[in-house]
Short mmCIF file of C-alpha atoms and ligand atoms in Angstrom, two decimals:
data_model
loop_
_atom_site.label_atom_id
_atom_site.label_comp_id
_atom_site.label_asym_id
_atom_site.label_seq_id
_atom_site.Cartn_x
_atom_site.Cartn_y
_atom_site.Cartn_z
CA UNK J 27 -29.67 13.00 -50.64
CA UNK J 28 -26.84 11.48 -52.70
CA UNK J 29 -25.97 7.91 -51.75
CA UNK J 30 -22.49 8.80 -50.46
CA UNK J 31 -23.90 11.32 -47.97
CA UNK J 32 -26.01 8.60 -46.43
CA UNK J 33 -23.13 6.20 -46.20
CA UNK J 34 -21.36 5.51 -42.95
CA UNK J 35 -17.92 7.15 -43.06
CA UNK J 36 -16.91 5.79 -39.68
CA UNK J 37 -15.92 2.14 -40.18
CA UNK J 38 -12.30 1.58 -41.18
CA UNK J 39 -11.38 -1.31 -43.48
CA UNK J 40 -7.88 -2.80 -43.29
CA UNK J 41 -6.19 -5.47 -45.36
CA UNK J 42 -3.44 -7.42 -43.59
CA UNK J 43 -1.21 -10.27 -44.64
CA UNK J 44 -0.60 -13.01 -42.09
CA UNK J 45 -2.11 -15.29 -39.49
CA UNK J 46 -5.58 -14.31 -38.28
CA UNK J 47 -4.98 -15.84 -34.84
CA UNK J 48 -2.41 -13.09 -34.19
CA UNK J 49 -4.74 -10.19 -34.99
CA UNK J 50 -6.13 -8.12 -32.11
CA UNK J 51 -9.86 -7.65 -32.67
CA UNK J 52 -13.08 -8.31 -30.73
CA UNK J 53 -14.19 -11.10 -33.09
CA UNK J 54 -12.20 -13.43 -35.31
CA UNK J 55 -14.17 -15.12 -38.08
CA UNK J 56 -13.51 -18.80 -38.75
CA UNK J 57 -14.03 -20.51 -42.12
CA UNK J 58 -15.60 -23.59 -40.59
CA UNK J 59 -17.56 -26.55 -41.97
CA UNK J 60 -21.16 -27.52 -41.26
CA UNK J 61 -20.13 -30.01 -38.54
CA UNK J 62 -18.44 -27.25 -36.44
CA UNK J 63 -16.05 -29.93 -35.25
CA UNK J 64 -12.91 -28.29 -36.61
CA UNK J 65 -10.74 -29.07 -39.60
CA UNK J 66 -7.62 -27.90 -41.42
CA UNK J 67 -6.63 -24.48 -42.76
CA UNK J 68 -7.72 -21.45 -40.79
CA UNK J 69 -10.20 -23.58 -38.82
CA UNK J 70 -7.37 -25.78 -37.53
CA UNK J 71 -5.21 -22.75 -36.74
CA UNK J 72 -7.98 -21.06 -34.73
CA UNK J 73 -8.81 -24.19 -32.69
CA UNK J 74 -5.11 -24.85 -32.03
CA UNK J 75 -4.41 -21.29 -30.90
CA UNK J 76 -7.66 -20.85 -28.98
CA UNK J 77 -7.60 -24.21 -27.21
CA UNK J 78 -10.34 -26.69 -26.28
CA UNK J 79 -12.84 -24.11 -24.96
CA UNK J 80 -13.78 -23.26 -28.56
CA UNK J 81 -14.67 -26.86 -29.43
CA UNK J 82 -16.55 -27.19 -26.13
CA UNK J 83 -18.74 -24.21 -27.13
CA UNK J 84 -19.15 -25.64 -30.64
CA UNK J 85 -20.41 -28.90 -29.11
CA UNK J 86 -23.07 -26.97 -27.18
CA UNK J 87 -24.22 -25.37 -30.44
CA UNK J 88 -24.22 -28.79 -32.15
CA UNK J 89 -26.38 -30.18 -29.32
CA UNK J 90 -28.77 -27.24 -29.70
CA UNK J 91 -29.05 -26.89 -33.48
CA UNK J 92 -26.99 -29.66 -35.08
CA UNK J 93 -24.13 -27.61 -36.58
CA UNK J 94 -24.18 -24.62 -38.91
CA UNK J 95 -25.62 -24.38 -42.41
CA UNK J 96 -23.65 -22.96 -45.32
CA UNK J 97 -23.88 -19.16 -45.28
CA UNK J 98 -24.94 -19.01 -41.64
CA UNK J 99 -22.84 -18.04 -38.61
CA UNK J 100 -22.57 -18.98 -34.93
CA UNK J 101 -20.56 -17.45 -32.09
CA UNK J 102 -18.35 -19.02 -29.41
CA UNK J 103 -15.72 -18.03 -26.93
CA UNK J 104 -12.30 -17.31 -28.38
CA UNK J 105 -10.62 -19.33 -25.63
CA UNK J 106 -6.95 -18.39 -25.31
CA UNK J 107 -7.02 -15.99 -28.26
CA UNK J 108 -6.91 -12.27 -27.50
CA UNK J 109 -10.29 -11.85 -29.25
CA UNK J 110 -13.51 -11.98 -27.21
CA UNK J 111 -15.31 -14.26 -29.67
CA UNK J 112 -14.84 -16.55 -32.61
CA UNK J 113 -17.62 -16.29 -35.18
CA UNK J 114 -17.81 -19.51 -37.17
CA UNK J 115 -19.31 -19.30 -40.62
CA UNK J 116 -19.49 -21.93 -43.31
CA UNK J 117 -18.49 -20.86 -46.79
CA UNK J 118 -19.77 -22.59 -49.92
CA UNK J 119 -17.76 -25.24 -51.71
CA UNK J 120 -16.99 -23.88 -55.21
CA UNK J 121 -18.99 -25.87 -57.71
CA UNK J 122 -18.55 -23.82 -60.88
CA UNK J 123 -20.66 -20.87 -59.77
CA UNK J 124 -24.12 -22.19 -60.63
CA UNK J 125 -25.04 -23.43 -57.16
CA UNK J 126 -25.70 -20.07 -55.47
CA UNK J 127 -22.11 -19.92 -54.28
CA UNK J 128 -22.00 -16.11 -54.55
CA UNK J 129 -25.17 -15.60 -52.49
CA UNK J 130 -23.96 -18.06 -49.87
CA UNK J 131 -20.53 -16.41 -49.62
CA UNK J 132 -22.17 -12.97 -49.31
CA UNK J 133 -24.37 -14.37 -46.53
CA UNK J 134 -21.27 -15.54 -44.63
CA UNK J 135 -19.93 -11.99 -44.43
CA UNK J 136 -23.29 -10.37 -43.71
CA UNK J 137 -24.33 -12.89 -41.05
CA UNK J 138 -20.93 -12.76 -39.34
CA UNK J 139 -21.05 -8.94 -39.23
CA UNK J 140 -24.61 -8.96 -37.85
CA UNK J 141 -23.63 -11.47 -35.15
CA UNK J 142 -20.66 -9.28 -34.25
CA UNK J 143 -22.90 -6.21 -33.92
CA UNK J 144 -25.44 -8.21 -31.89
CA UNK J 145 -22.63 -9.08 -29.46
CA UNK J 146 -21.36 -5.51 -29.16
CA UNK J 147 -18.15 -6.18 -31.09
CA UNK J 148 -16.48 -3.11 -32.55
CA UNK J 149 -13.70 -4.80 -34.49
CA UNK J 150 -13.73 -7.98 -36.57
CA UNK J 151 -11.24 -9.91 -38.71
CA UNK J 152 -12.16 -12.12 -41.67
CA UNK J 153 -10.07 -14.75 -43.42
CA UNK J 154 -10.56 -15.28 -47.18
CA UNK J 155 -13.52 -17.60 -46.66
CA UNK J 156 -13.85 -20.56 -49.07
CA UNK J 157 -10.60 -19.80 -50.94
CA UNK J 158 -8.66 -22.75 -49.51
CA UNK J 159 -9.99 -26.30 -49.40
CA UNK J 160 -13.38 -25.10 -50.71
CA UNK J 161 -11.78 -23.89 -53.95
CA UNK J 162 -13.50 -20.53 -54.51
CA UNK J 163 -11.66 -18.50 -57.19
CA UNK J 164 -9.67 -15.75 -55.45
CA UNK J 165 -10.81 -12.74 -57.50
CA UNK J 166 -14.50 -13.59 -57.29
CA UNK J 167 -14.26 -14.32 -53.55
CA UNK J 168 -12.42 -11.05 -52.85
CA UNK J 169 -14.99 -9.00 -54.76
CA UNK J 170 -17.82 -10.66 -52.85
CA UNK J 171 -16.05 -10.08 -49.51
CA UNK J 172 -15.44 -6.40 -50.23
CA UNK J 173 -18.93 -5.80 -51.67
CA UNK J 174 -20.65 -7.54 -48.73
CA UNK J 175 -18.68 -5.63 -46.10
CA UNK J 176 -19.09 -2.27 -47.85
CA UNK J 177 -22.83 -2.88 -48.24
CA UNK J 178 -23.16 -3.77 -44.55
CA UNK J 179 -21.22 -0.79 -43.25
CA UNK J 180 -23.00 1.56 -45.62
CA UNK J 181 -26.12 0.98 -43.56
CA UNK J 182 -24.63 0.40 -40.12
CA UNK J 183 -22.11 2.48 -38.18
CA UNK J 184 -21.77 -0.03 -35.35
CA UNK J 185 -18.34 -1.38 -36.29
CA UNK J 186 -15.12 0.62 -35.84
CA UNK J 187 -12.93 -1.65 -37.94
CA UNK J 188 -13.19 -4.58 -40.34
CA UNK J 189 -9.93 -6.38 -41.14
CA UNK J 190 -9.41 -8.71 -44.09
CA UNK J 191 -6.58 -11.08 -43.18
CA UNK J 192 -4.94 -12.67 -46.20
CA UNK J 193 -2.66 -15.61 -45.52
CA UNK J 194 -0.89 -15.47 -48.86
CA UNK J 195 0.61 -12.69 -50.96
CA UNK J 196 -1.69 -13.45 -53.92
CA UNK J 197 -4.90 -12.87 -51.95
CA UNK J 198 -3.34 -9.82 -50.27
CA UNK J 199 -2.73 -8.17 -53.66
CA UNK J 200 -6.14 -9.24 -54.98
CA UNK J 201 -7.90 -7.73 -51.94
CA UNK J 202 -6.01 -4.45 -52.30
CA UNK J 203 -7.09 -4.28 -55.93
CA UNK J 204 -10.70 -5.23 -55.12
CA UNK J 205 -10.84 -2.57 -52.41
CA UNK J 206 -9.34 0.14 -54.63
CA UNK J 207 -11.76 -0.72 -57.44
CA UNK J 208 -14.71 -0.64 -55.05
CA UNK J 209 -13.69 2.73 -53.60
CA UNK J 210 -13.33 4.23 -57.10
CA UNK J 211 -16.75 2.98 -58.19
CA UNK J 212 -18.36 4.08 -54.92
CA UNK J 213 -17.02 7.61 -54.73
CA UNK J 214 -16.68 8.61 -58.41
N1 AR6 H 7 -4.85 -17.10 -40.90
C1 AR6 H 7 -5.50 -16.52 -41.95
N2 AR6 H 7 -5.86 -17.19 -43.06
C2 AR6 H 7 -5.52 -18.49 -43.12
C3 AR6 H 7 -4.85 -19.17 -42.07
C4 AR6 H 7 -4.52 -18.40 -40.92
N3 AR6 H 7 -3.88 -18.95 -39.88
N4 AR6 H 7 -4.66 -20.47 -42.45
C5 AR6 H 7 -5.19 -20.58 -43.69
N5 AR6 H 7 -5.70 -19.40 -44.10
P1 AR6 H 7 -9.46 -22.79 -45.63
P2 AR6 H 7 -12.19 -22.89 -46.74
C6 AR6 H 7 -6.37 -19.04 -45.35
O1 AR6 H 7 -9.08 -24.00 -46.39
O2 AR6 H 7 -11.66 -22.82 -48.13
C7 AR6 H 7 -11.33 -26.41 -43.13
O3 AR6 H 7 -10.83 -27.72 -43.02
C8 AR6 H 7 -6.16 -19.91 -46.57
O4 AR6 H 7 -4.92 -19.60 -47.18
O5 AR6 H 7 -9.02 -22.67 -44.22
O6 AR6 H 7 -13.33 -21.99 -46.37
C9 AR6 H 7 -12.73 -26.27 -42.55
O7 AR6 H 7 -12.94 -27.11 -41.45
C10 AR6 H 7 -7.35 -19.51 -47.42
O8 AR6 H 7 -7.06 -18.31 -48.14
O9 AR6 H 7 -11.08 -22.61 -45.60
C11 AR6 H 7 -13.60 -26.65 -43.71
O10 AR6 H 7 -13.76 -28.04 -43.81
C12 AR6 H 7 -8.43 -19.20 -46.40
O11 AR6 H 7 -7.77 -19.11 -45.13
C13 AR6 H 7 -12.82 -26.15 -44.92
O12 AR6 H 7 -11.46 -26.11 -44.51
C14 AR6 H 7 -9.53 -20.24 -46.32
O13 AR6 H 7 -8.95 -21.54 -46.47
C15 AR6 H 7 -13.24 -24.74 -45.28
O14 AR6 H 7 -12.57 -24.38 -46.49
#
């Protein structure tokens, strides 16, 4: 059977520009750090909007397993956010590309999606993980994000919708291009 006939045609992918804390989905993904204690950027925005219940859950995870390794993901309440859960994943710090950054960034998307499926989430929103403080080049990060999500949904029809939420215009345009390129190469 040709590859495309085996692929899941069900999951919708959307690209939005704006603040991820305002998006209505079952799970919002946070670009956290290994301490899980919060920080700036999207991490700060999610903790501010969701309130102290998120950090309280993070502290329970810290007590249990001592934080979260790069590329891995953990799940907490979403507190006051409209989402049911926040999935915290830790992106790699960009170090020139020779330190397995690509594999680690791919793992962020795959592990977050698997955790969402395991918790019966049907919709999920991702920020552009690692592209802020962690310095990942935008084009490379967008391609990895799109490839990882497309690979996951090709073999799983559990999610209804995956949303990429870009905070800035530049990433928004880069994601649209990455998605269009991926669709062309997948279906041609
Ligand atoms: N909604 C969506 N995207 C956002 C928002 C928002 N409200 N705010 C920022 N972004 P960053 P990283 C975008 O730095 O590079 C934290 O301190 C931002 O424009 O938040 O993975 C953590 O605690 C960028 O495109 O995350 C870690 O220490 C993207 O989110 C460290 O930063 C990621 O930028 C993680 O660095």
